[in-house]
CSV table of C-alpha atoms and ligand atoms in Angstrom, one decimal:
chain,number,residue,atom,x,y,z
A,14,UNK,CA,110.7,94.0,106.9
A,15,UNK,CA,109.3,91.9,104.0
A,16,UNK,CA,105.9,92.9,102.7
A,17,UNK,CA,104.0,90.0,101.3
A,18,UNK,CA,100.5,89.6,100.0
A,19,UNK,CA,98.5,87.7,102.6
A,20,UNK,CA,95.0,86.5,101.7
A,21,UNK,CA,92.7,86.2,104.7
A,22,UNK,CA,89.8,83.9,103.6
A,23,UNK,CA,86.6,83.9,105.5
A,24,UNK,CA,85.9,80.4,106.8
A,25,UNK,CA,82.4,79.6,105.5
A,26,UNK,CA,80.2,79.5,108.6
A,27,UNK,CA,78.0,76.6,109.6
A,28,UNK,CA,74.8,78.7,108.9
A,29,UNK,CA,75.5,79.1,105.1
A,30,UNK,CA,72.1,79.1,103.5
A,31,UNK,CA,70.2,80.5,100.5
A,32,UNK,CA,67.7,83.0,101.7
A,33,UNK,CA,67.9,85.4,98.7
A,34,UNK,CA,68.7,88.4,100.8
A,35,UNK,CA,70.8,90.5,98.3
A,36,UNK,CA,68.8,92.3,95.6
A,37,UNK,CA,71.1,93.0,92.6
A,38,UNK,CA,73.1,89.8,93.3
A,39,UNK,CA,71.7,87.6,90.6
A,40,UNK,CA,73.2,84.3,91.8
A,41,UNK,CA,71.9,84.8,95.3
A,42,UNK,CA,68.4,85.7,94.0
A,43,UNK,CA,68.4,82.6,91.8
A,44,UNK,CA,69.4,80.3,94.7
A,45,UNK,CA,66.7,81.6,97.0
A,46,UNK,CA,65.0,78.7,98.7
A,47,UNK,CA,67.5,76.1,97.6
A,48,UNK,CA,69.0,73.6,100.0
A,49,UNK,CA,72.5,74.7,101.0
A,50,UNK,CA,75.5,72.5,101.9
A,51,UNK,CA,77.4,74.3,104.6
A,52,UNK,CA,79.9,71.5,105.2
A,53,UNK,CA,80.8,71.2,101.6
A,54,UNK,CA,80.9,74.9,101.2
A,55,UNK,CA,83.4,75.3,104.1
A,56,UNK,CA,85.5,72.4,102.8
A,57,UNK,CA,85.6,74.0,99.3
A,58,UNK,CA,86.9,77.1,101.0
A,59,UNK,CA,89.6,75.1,102.7
A,60,UNK,CA,90.5,73.5,99.4
A,61,UNK,CA,91.0,77.0,97.9
A,62,UNK,CA,93.3,78.0,100.8
A,63,UNK,CA,95.3,74.8,100.3
A,64,UNK,CA,95.7,75.6,96.6
A,65,UNK,CA,96.9,79.1,97.5
A,66,UNK,CA,99.5,77.7,100.0
A,67,UNK,CA,100.8,75.4,97.3
A,68,UNK,CA,101.3,78.3,95.0
A,69,UNK,CA,103.6,79.7,97.7
A,70,UNK,CA,101.3,82.4,99.0
A,71,UNK,CA,100.9,83.4,102.6
A,72,UNK,CA,97.4,82.5,103.8
A,73,UNK,CA,95.3,83.7,106.7
A,74,UNK,CA,91.7,83.2,107.9
A,75,UNK,CA,88.9,85.2,109.3
A,76,UNK,CA,86.3,83.4,111.5
A,77,UNK,CA,82.6,82.9,111.0
A,78,UNK,CA,80.6,85.3,113.1
A,79,UNK,CA,78.2,84.4,115.9
A,80,UNK,CA,75.0,83.4,114.2
A,81,UNK,CA,72.2,84.0,114.8
A,82,UNK,CA,73.4,87.4,115.8
A,83,UNK,CA,71.5,87.6,119.1
A,84,UNK,CA,73.1,90.9,120.0
A,85,UNK,CA,71.7,92.5,116.8
A,86,UNK,CA,68.3,91.1,117.4
A,87,UNK,CA,68.5,92.4,121.0
A,88,UNK,CA,69.2,95.9,119.6
A,89,UNK,CA,66.0,95.4,117.6
A,90,UNK,CA,64.2,94.5,120.8
A,91,UNK,CA,63.5,90.9,119.8
A,92,UNK,CA,65.0,87.4,120.0
A,93,UNK,CA,65.6,84.7,117.5
A,94,UNK,CA,62.7,82.8,118.9
A,95,UNK,CA,60.3,85.7,118.5
A,96,UNK,CA,61.6,87.4,115.3
A,97,UNK,CA,59.8,87.2,111.9
A,98,UNK,CA,61.1,84.7,109.4
A,99,UNK,CA,62.8,87.5,107.4
A,100,UNK,CA,64.6,88.9,110.4
A,101,UNK,CA,65.7,85.4,111.4
A,102,UNK,CA,67.2,84.9,108.0
A,103,UNK,CA,69.0,88.2,108.3
A,104,UNK,CA,70.3,87.4,111.7
A,105,UNK,CA,71.5,83.9,110.6
A,106,UNK,CA,73.3,84.8,107.3
A,107,UNK,CA,76.9,83.5,107.0
A,108,UNK,CA,77.7,86.4,104.7
A,109,UNK,CA,80.8,87.3,106.7
A,110,UNK,CA,82.5,84.6,104.7
A,111,UNK,CA,83.0,87.1,101.9
A,112,UNK,CA,86.0,88.7,103.5
A,113,UNK,CA,86.6,91.1,100.5
A,114,UNK,CA,83.7,93.0,102.1
A,115,UNK,CA,85.3,93.0,105.6
A,116,UNK,CA,87.4,96.1,105.2
A,117,UNK,CA,89.4,98.4,102.8
A,118,UNK,CA,93.2,98.0,103.2
A,119,UNK,CA,95.9,100.5,102.3
A,120,UNK,CA,99.4,99.0,102.7
A,121,UNK,CA,102.2,100.9,104.5
A,122,UNK,CA,104.0,102.2,101.4
A,123,UNK,CA,100.9,104.2,100.4
A,124,UNK,CA,100.2,105.9,103.7
A,125,UNK,CA,101.7,109.1,105.2
A,126,UNK,CA,102.5,107.4,108.5
A,127,UNK,CA,104.0,104.3,107.0
A,128,UNK,CA,101.5,102.0,108.7
A,129,UNK,CA,99.0,99.7,107.1
A,130,UNK,CA,95.5,101.1,107.5
A,131,UNK,CA,92.3,99.0,107.5
A,132,UNK,CA,88.8,100.5,107.6
A,133,UNK,CA,86.0,98.1,108.5
A,134,UNK,CA,83.1,98.2,106.0
A,135,UNK,CA,79.7,99.2,107.3
A,136,UNK,CA,77.8,97.2,104.7
A,137,UNK,CA,74.7,99.2,105.5
A,138,UNK,CA,73.0,98.8,102.2
A,139,UNK,CA,72.0,95.2,102.9
A,140,UNK,CA,70.3,94.6,106.3
A,141,UNK,CA,71.7,91.0,106.6
A,142,UNK,CA,75.2,92.4,106.3
A,143,UNK,CA,74.8,95.6,108.2
A,144,UNK,CA,75.5,93.9,111.5
A,145,UNK,CA,78.8,92.2,110.4
A,146,UNK,CA,81.0,95.2,111.2
A,147,UNK,CA,81.2,94.9,115.0
A,148,UNK,CA,82.6,91.4,114.9
A,149,UNK,CA,84.8,92.1,112.0
A,150,UNK,CA,86.2,95.0,113.9
A,151,UNK,CA,86.8,92.8,116.9
A,152,UNK,CA,88.6,90.2,114.7
A,153,UNK,CA,90.7,92.8,112.9
A,154,UNK,CA,91.7,94.4,116.1
A,155,UNK,CA,93.0,91.1,117.3
A,156,UNK,CA,94.7,90.0,114.1
A,157,UNK,CA,96.3,93.4,113.5
A,158,UNK,CA,97.1,94.6,117.0
A,159,UNK,CA,100.7,95.2,116.1
A,160,UNK,CA,101.7,98.9,115.7
A,161,UNK,CA,102.4,98.2,112.1
A,162,UNK,CA,98.6,98.5,111.6
A,163,UNK,CA,95.8,101.0,112.2
A,164,UNK,CA,92.3,99.5,112.3
A,165,UNK,CA,89.6,102.1,111.8
A,166,UNK,CA,85.9,101.7,112.7
A,167,UNK,CA,83.4,101.9,109.9
A,168,UNK,CA,82.3,105.1,108.1
A,169,UNK,CA,79.1,106.3,109.6
A,170,UNK,CA,75.6,106.2,108.0
A,171,UNK,CA,74.2,107.1,105.6
A,172,UNK,CA,77.2,106.4,103.3
A,173,UNK,CA,77.5,102.8,102.2
A,174,UNK,CA,80.9,101.1,102.2
A,175,UNK,CA,81.5,97.6,101.1
A,176,UNK,CA,85.2,97.4,101.6
A,177,UNK,CA,88.0,96.0,99.4
A,178,UNK,CA,85.5,94.6,96.9
A,179,UNK,CA,85.4,98.2,95.6
A,180,UNK,CA,89.0,99.1,95.9
A,181,UNK,CA,92.0,98.2,93.8
A,182,UNK,CA,95.7,98.9,94.2
A,183,UNK,CA,98.3,99.0,91.5
A,184,UNK,CA,102.0,99.1,92.3
A,185,UNK,CA,105.2,98.1,90.5
A,186,UNK,CA,106.0,95.8,93.5
A,187,UNK,CA,104.1,95.2,96.7
A,188,UNK,CA,106.5,97.3,98.7
A,189,UNK,CA,106.6,100.3,96.3
A,190,UNK,CA,104.1,103.2,96.7
A,191,UNK,CA,100.9,102.2,94.8
A,192,UNK,CA,98.0,104.0,93.3
A,193,UNK,CA,94.7,103.2,94.9
A,194,UNK,CA,91.4,103.1,92.9
A,195,UNK,CA,88.2,103.6,94.9
A,196,UNK,CA,85.3,102.4,92.8
A,197,UNK,CA,81.8,103.8,93.7
A,198,UNK,CA,78.4,103.5,92.2
A,199,UNK,CA,75.8,106.1,91.5
A,200,UNK,CA,73.1,104.3,89.5
A,201,UNK,CA,72.5,100.6,88.8
A,202,UNK,CA,69.3,100.4,86.8
A,203,UNK,CA,66.8,98.7,89.1
A,204,UNK,CA,69.6,97.6,91.5
A,205,UNK,CA,71.2,99.6,94.3
A,206,UNK,CA,74.6,101.1,94.1
A,207,UNK,CA,76.2,99.7,97.3
A,208,UNK,CA,79.4,101.8,97.4
A,209,UNK,CA,79.0,105.5,97.9
A,210,UNK,CA,81.6,108.0,96.8
A,211,UNK,CA,81.4,109.8,100.2
A,212,UNK,CA,82.3,106.6,102.0
A,213,UNK,CA,85.3,106.0,99.7
A,214,UNK,CA,86.5,109.5,100.2
A,215,UNK,CA,86.3,109.1,104.0
A,216,UNK,CA,88.3,105.9,103.8
A,217,UNK,CA,91.0,107.5,101.7
A,218,UNK,CA,91.3,110.4,104.2
A,219,UNK,CA,91.4,108.1,107.2
A,220,UNK,CA,94.2,106.1,105.5
A,221,UNK,CA,96.2,109.2,105.0
A,222,UNK,CA,96.8,108.5,101.3
A,223,UNK,CA,98.6,110.9,98.9
A,224,UNK,CA,95.8,112.7,97.0
A,225,UNK,CA,98.0,112.6,93.9
A,226,UNK,CA,98.0,108.8,93.9
A,227,UNK,CA,94.3,108.0,94.4
A,228,UNK,CA,91.5,107.9,91.9
A,229,UNK,CA,87.7,107.8,92.5
A,230,UNK,CA,86.2,105.8,89.7
A,231,UNK,CA,82.6,105.5,88.9
A,232,UNK,CA,81.4,102.0,88.3
A,233,UNK,CA,79.3,101.8,85.2
A,234,UNK,CA,75.6,101.8,85.6
A,235,UNK,CA,75.4,99.0,83.0
A,236,UNK,CA,77.7,96.8,85.1
A,237,UNK,CA,75.6,97.2,88.3
A,238,UNK,CA,72.4,96.7,86.3
A,239,UNK,CA,73.9,93.5,84.8
A,240,UNK,CA,74.5,92.1,88.3
A,241,UNK,CA,78.0,93.5,89.2
A,242,UNK,CA,76.9,94.5,92.7
A,243,UNK,CA,80.6,95.0,93.6
A,244,UNK,CA,83.4,96.2,91.4
A,245,UNK,CA,85.3,92.9,92.0
A,246,UNK,CA,82.7,91.2,89.8
A,247,UNK,CA,84.1,93.1,86.7
A,248,UNK,CA,87.6,94.1,87.6
A,249,UNK,CA,90.7,93.0,89.7
A,250,UNK,CA,94.2,94.4,90.1
A,251,UNK,CA,97.5,93.1,91.3
A,252,UNK,CA,101.0,94.6,91.0
A,253,UNK,CA,101.1,96.7,87.8
A,254,UNK,CA,98.2,94.8,86.2
A,255,UNK,CA,94.5,95.8,86.0
A,256,UNK,CA,92.3,93.1,84.6
A,257,UNK,CA,88.9,94.6,83.7
A,258,UNK,CA,85.8,94.2,81.5
A,259,UNK,CA,85.5,96.9,78.9
A,260,UNK,CA,82.2,98.1,80.6
A,261,UNK,CA,83.4,98.0,84.2
A,262,UNK,CA,83.8,101.8,84.5
A,263,UNK,CA,81.5,104.7,83.5
A,264,UNK,CA,84.3,106.8,82.0
A,265,UNK,CA,86.6,104.1,80.8
A,266,UNK,CA,89.0,106.3,78.7
A,267,UNK,CA,89.5,108.8,81.5
A,268,UNK,CA,90.2,106.0,84.0
A,269,UNK,CA,92.8,104.4,81.7
A,270,UNK,CA,94.4,107.8,81.0
A,271,UNK,CA,94.6,108.7,84.7
A,272,UNK,CA,96.1,105.3,85.6
A,273,UNK,CA,98.8,105.6,83.0
A,274,UNK,CA,99.5,109.2,83.9
A,275,UNK,CA,100.2,108.4,87.6
A,276,UNK,CA,101.8,105.0,86.9
A,277,UNK,CA,103.3,104.7,83.4
A,278,UNK,CA,104.3,101.1,84.2
A,279,UNK,CA,100.6,100.0,84.6
A,280,UNK,CA,99.4,97.3,82.3
A,281,UNK,CA,95.7,97.2,81.5
A,282,UNK,CA,94.3,93.9,80.3
A,283,UNK,CA,90.8,94.6,79.1
A,284,UNK,CA,88.3,92.1,78.0
A,285,UNK,CA,86.2,93.5,75.1
A,286,UNK,CA,82.4,93.3,75.5
A,287,UNK,CA,82.1,91.7,72.0
A,288,UNK,CA,84.2,88.8,73.2
A,289,UNK,CA,82.7,88.4,76.7
A,290,UNK,CA,79.4,90.0,77.4
A,291,UNK,CA,78.7,91.6,80.8
A,292,UNK,CA,76.1,88.9,81.3
A,293,UNK,CA,78.7,86.2,80.8
A,294,UNK,CA,81.3,88.0,82.9
A,295,UNK,CA,78.7,88.1,85.8
A,296,UNK,CA,77.5,84.5,85.5
A,297,UNK,CA,81.1,83.0,85.1
A,298,UNK,CA,82.7,85.3,87.6
A,299,UNK,CA,85.7,85.6,85.3
A,300,UNK,CA,86.9,88.8,87.1
A,301,UNK,CA,86.1,87.6,90.6
A,302,UNK,CA,89.4,85.9,90.3
A,303,UNK,CA,92.4,86.2,92.6
A,304,UNK,CA,95.1,87.9,90.6
A,305,UNK,CA,98.4,87.1,92.4
A,306,UNK,CA,102.1,87.2,92.0
A,307,UNK,CA,103.6,83.8,92.9
A,308,UNK,CA,107.1,83.6,94.4
A,309,UNK,CA,108.8,83.1,91.0
A,310,UNK,CA,107.2,86.3,89.8
A,311,UNK,CA,104.5,84.7,87.6
A,312,UNK,CA,101.3,86.7,87.6
A,313,UNK,CA,98.6,84.1,88.1
A,314,UNK,CA,94.8,84.3,87.8
A,315,UNK,CA,92.9,82.0,90.1
A,316,UNK,CA,89.4,81.6,88.5
A,317,UNK,CA,86.3,79.7,89.6
A,318,UNK,CA,85.5,76.5,87.8
A,319,UNK,CA,82.4,78.1,86.3
A,320,UNK,CA,84.6,80.0,83.8
A,321,UNK,CA,85.1,76.7,81.9
A,322,UNK,CA,81.4,76.3,81.3
A,323,UNK,CA,81.2,79.5,79.4
A,324,UNK,CA,82.6,79.0,75.9
A,325,UNK,CA,83.2,82.7,75.3
A,326,UNK,CA,85.0,83.1,78.6
A,327,UNK,CA,87.1,80.0,78.2
A,328,UNK,CA,88.0,80.9,74.6
A,329,UNK,CA,89.2,84.3,75.7
A,330,UNK,CA,91.2,83.0,78.7
A,331,UNK,CA,92.9,80.4,76.5
A,332,UNK,CA,93.8,83.1,73.9
A,333,UNK,CA,95.1,85.3,76.7
A,334,UNK,CA,97.4,82.7,78.0
A,335,UNK,CA,98.7,81.7,74.6
A,336,UNK,CA,99.5,85.4,73.9
A,337,UNK,CA,102.1,87.6,75.4
A,338,UNK,CA,100.3,89.5,78.1
A,339,UNK,CA,101.3,89.9,81.8
A,340,UNK,CA,99.0,87.2,83.1
A,341,UNK,CA,100.9,84.0,82.5
A,342,UNK,CA,99.1,81.3,84.3
A,343,UNK,CA,95.5,80.2,85.2
A,344,UNK,CA,94.5,78.1,88.2
A,345,UNK,CA,91.0,76.9,88.8
A,346,UNK,CA,89.2,76.4,92.1
A,347,UNK,CA,85.9,74.9,93.1
A,348,UNK,CA,83.9,77.2,95.4
A,349,UNK,CA,80.5,76.5,93.9
A,350,UNK,CA,78.5,76.6,97.1
A,351,UNK,CA,79.7,80.2,97.7
A,352,UNK,CA,79.2,81.0,94.0
A,353,UNK,CA,75.6,80.1,94.3
A,354,UNK,CA,75.3,83.1,96.7
A,355,UNK,CA,77.3,85.4,94.4
A,356,UNK,CA,80.7,84.9,96.1
A,357,UNK,CA,83.6,83.8,94.0
A,358,UNK,CA,87.3,83.2,94.8
A,359,UNK,CA,88.1,87.0,95.2
A,360,UNK,CA,85.0,87.6,97.4
A,361,UNK,CA,86.2,85.0,99.9
A,362,UNK,CA,89.4,86.8,100.7
A,363,UNK,CA,90.7,90.0,102.2
A,364,UNK,CA,94.0,90.9,100.8
A,365,UNK,CA,96.5,92.5,103.1
A,366,UNK,CA,100.0,93.5,102.0
A,367,UNK,CA,102.1,93.4,105.2
A,368,UNK,CA,104.9,91.6,106.9
A,369,UNK,CA,103.4,88.3,108.1
A,370,UNK,CA,105.6,88.5,111.3
A,371,UNK,CA,103.4,91.5,112.4
A,372,UNK,CA,100.1,89.5,112.2
A,373,UNK,CA,98.7,87.6,115.2
A,374,UNK,CA,99.7,84.0,114.2
A,375,UNK,CA,96.4,82.6,115.3
A,376,UNK,CA,95.0,84.1,112.1
A,377,UNK,CA,97.6,82.6,109.8
A,378,UNK,CA,97.4,79.0,108.5
A,379,UNK,CA,99.5,76.3,107.1
A,380,UNK,CA,98.5,72.8,105.8
A,381,UNK,CA,98.5,71.3,109.3
A,382,UNK,CA,96.2,74.0,110.7
A,383,UNK,CA,93.9,73.7,107.8
A,384,UNK,CA,93.7,69.9,108.5
A,385,UNK,CA,92.6,70.8,112.0
A,386,UNK,CA,90.0,73.3,110.8
A,387,UNK,CA,88.7,70.8,108.3
A,388,UNK,CA,88.3,68.2,111.0
A,389,UNK,CA,86.1,70.6,113.0
A,390,UNK,CA,84.1,71.4,109.9
A,391,UNK,CA,83.6,67.7,109.1
A,392,UNK,CA,82.5,67.0,112.7
A,393,UNK,CA,80.3,70.0,113.4
A,394,UNK,CA,79.0,71.8,110.2
A,395,UNK,CA,75.5,70.7,109.1
A,396,UNK,CA,75.5,68.7,105.9
A,397,UNK,CA,72.5,70.6,104.6
A,398,UNK,CA,70.3,73.5,105.5
A,399,UNK,CA,66.8,73.7,104.0
A,400,UNK,CA,65.7,77.3,103.7
A,401,UNK,CA,62.5,76.3,105.6
A,402,UNK,CA,64.5,75.0,108.6
A,403,UNK,CA,66.1,78.1,109.7
A,404,UNK,CA,63.7,78.4,112.7
A,405,UNK,CA,64.5,74.9,114.0
A,406,UNK,CA,65.8,75.2,117.6
A,407,UNK,CA,68.0,72.1,117.2
A,408,UNK,CA,69.7,73.6,114.2
A,409,UNK,CA,70.5,76.8,116.2
A,410,UNK,CA,72.1,74.8,119.0
A,411,UNK,CA,74.1,72.9,116.4
A,412,UNK,CA,75.3,76.1,114.7
A,413,UNK,CA,76.4,77.7,118.0
A,414,UNK,CA,78.3,74.7,119.1
A,415,UNK,CA,80.0,74.4,115.7
A,416,UNK,CA,81.4,77.9,116.0
A,417,UNK,CA,82.4,77.4,119.6
A,418,UNK,CA,84.4,74.2,118.6
A,419,UNK,CA,86.2,76.2,115.9
A,420,UNK,CA,87.1,79.1,118.1
A,421,UNK,CA,88.4,76.6,120.7
A,422,UNK,CA,90.5,74.8,118.2
A,423,UNK,CA,92.1,78.1,117.1
A,424,UNK,CA,92.7,79.4,120.6
A,425,UNK,CA,90.3,82.3,119.8
A,426,UNK,CA,87.6,81.8,122.5
A,427,UNK,CA,87.9,85.5,123.3
A,428,UNK,CA,85.8,86.1,120.2
A,429,UNK,CA,82.8,84.3,121.7
A,430,UNK,CA,81.6,87.5,123.2
A,431,UNK,CA,82.6,90.7,121.4
B,2,LIG,O1,76.9,90.8,99.6
B,2,LIG,N1,75.9,87.5,99.1
B,2,LIG,C1,76.9,88.5,99.2
B,2,LIG,C2,78.0,88.1,98.2
B,2,LIG,C3,79.2,89.0,98.4
B,2,LIG,C4,80.2,88.8,97.3
B,2,LIG,N2,81.4,89.6,97.6
B,2,LIG,C5,82.1,90.3,96.7
B,2,LIG,N3,81.7,90.5,95.5
B,2,LIG,N4,83.2,90.8,97.1
B,2,LIG,C6,76.4,89.9,98.9
B,2,LIG,O2,75.5,90.0,98.1
B,2,LIG,C7,73.8,86.4,99.8
B,2,LIG,C8,73.1,86.1,101.0
B,2,LIG,C9,71.8,85.5,100.9
B,2,LIG,O3,71.0,85.8,100.0
B,2,LIG,O4,71.5,84.7,101.8
B,2,LIG,C10,74.9,87.4,100.0
B,2,LIG,O5,74.9,88.2,100.9
C-alpha cells in the first residue's frame, strides 16, 4: 500500500456569487454586491488542478452541491420562490467549493485501527454553510466507501467545526505516524471564533488518535480579529514543516516547544510580524498556500498570485527561497475569483493521505477528465452573476441544469438526490 497526498479540490459551482455572507472574512465582506464570474472562477480552479497534476501530485475533485438547497429551505418551511432575499442567498451559496472545510482527515498511520478517518464539518457558525454537511457526507461516503476509510457524521451542535482548515498534520513522511494539531478559537475581537475546542476534541476521539501525539492549539485572538477566520489563513503544514505567521497562535512558545518535544525532526518556518504584518498575511493569503512534497522530494509552496502584489510578502518569499530552509520552491496559481470570497489555494482543497487505489475513481482526475469537466463548465456555467439577480427564475433553471450536466459527465447522477 502506497500512501500519497491526494488533494480533492471543490469544483467551483455555477452559483458562485458575492453576497457578503461571512462576517470576519474581510475579502468576502469587501466583495459584497460585486458581479461574480462563475465560469472564470471554475476554470481558474481547473487550472490550479492541472498545475498540481503537472507537479506530479495525485488530484481528486468534490462536486458542487445542489443549489439552491431546496431541501434546506423545505426544512425551514419555505421555498426558493417564497424565501426572503437573505435566505435565498444563503441557500444559493457555492461555498462548498472550499473543500478544506468539508471534513477533518486523520490518515491511517495516526489512528488506532489503521484506517483513514474523516469527520464531516458541521460549519454551523455560518448559516449559508451550515447546510453543506449532508451533501458533503453523501459525497465522502461514495468517494471513501472502501474499508480503508471511516467517514463520520458531523459533531453535533452547539460546537462549531470547520474541518481541515483548522487542522494540521506533521510527519517525517506521509506514511509515518504524525502529530496532529487541532487549532481552535476562543475570541476574535469583533469576529466570531468559528472552531470550538469541544468540536476538535470530539473529532480527535472519533478518529482514535494517540493522545500523546495530538495538540490542541488556541488560535490567536489577534489573528481572528485581523481576518484569519480559519487557521489556514495564517499557518500550513506538510511533512515535517510548519509554515506559520509569528502571531498565528495564542501561546506561540508553548506550541513550538510541544511540537519539538513530540517530533524533534519538525522544522518550523516562521514569518516574523515585523517582516509581514498580519494584515498583509491576510490580504495576500501567503499562508493559504498548498505546501506539498513533489515526487522528487522538493517541498513546494503553491501560493496565490496576490502574494506578488504585496512587496513585503514577496520580499520575504524571495529571501526564503534564496536561503537554506526546507521550502525549496514556489509555484503561483490564479484563483482570484475564489480569493475575492476569502478562499485561496489551500481553501479549495481537502487533503487526504491515502492509497489512491482505495478511492472511488470517479472522484480522481487526470488531464483528460479535467478537459471534460472544463467543457461542461464552458457550456453551462453562467458567465456572470449580479448579486441582484439571485432571485431570477431563469438563472435558477440554468444553475440546476449546469450541475446535472456535470454529474452526468462524471457518472455521479446518484448525487442528484441525497
Ligand atoms: O467560510 N467564504 C468562505 C471562505 C472559506 C475559506 N476556507 C478556508 N479558509 N479554508 C467562508 O468564509 C463567502 C460567501 C459569501 O459571502 O457569499 C464564504 O463563505
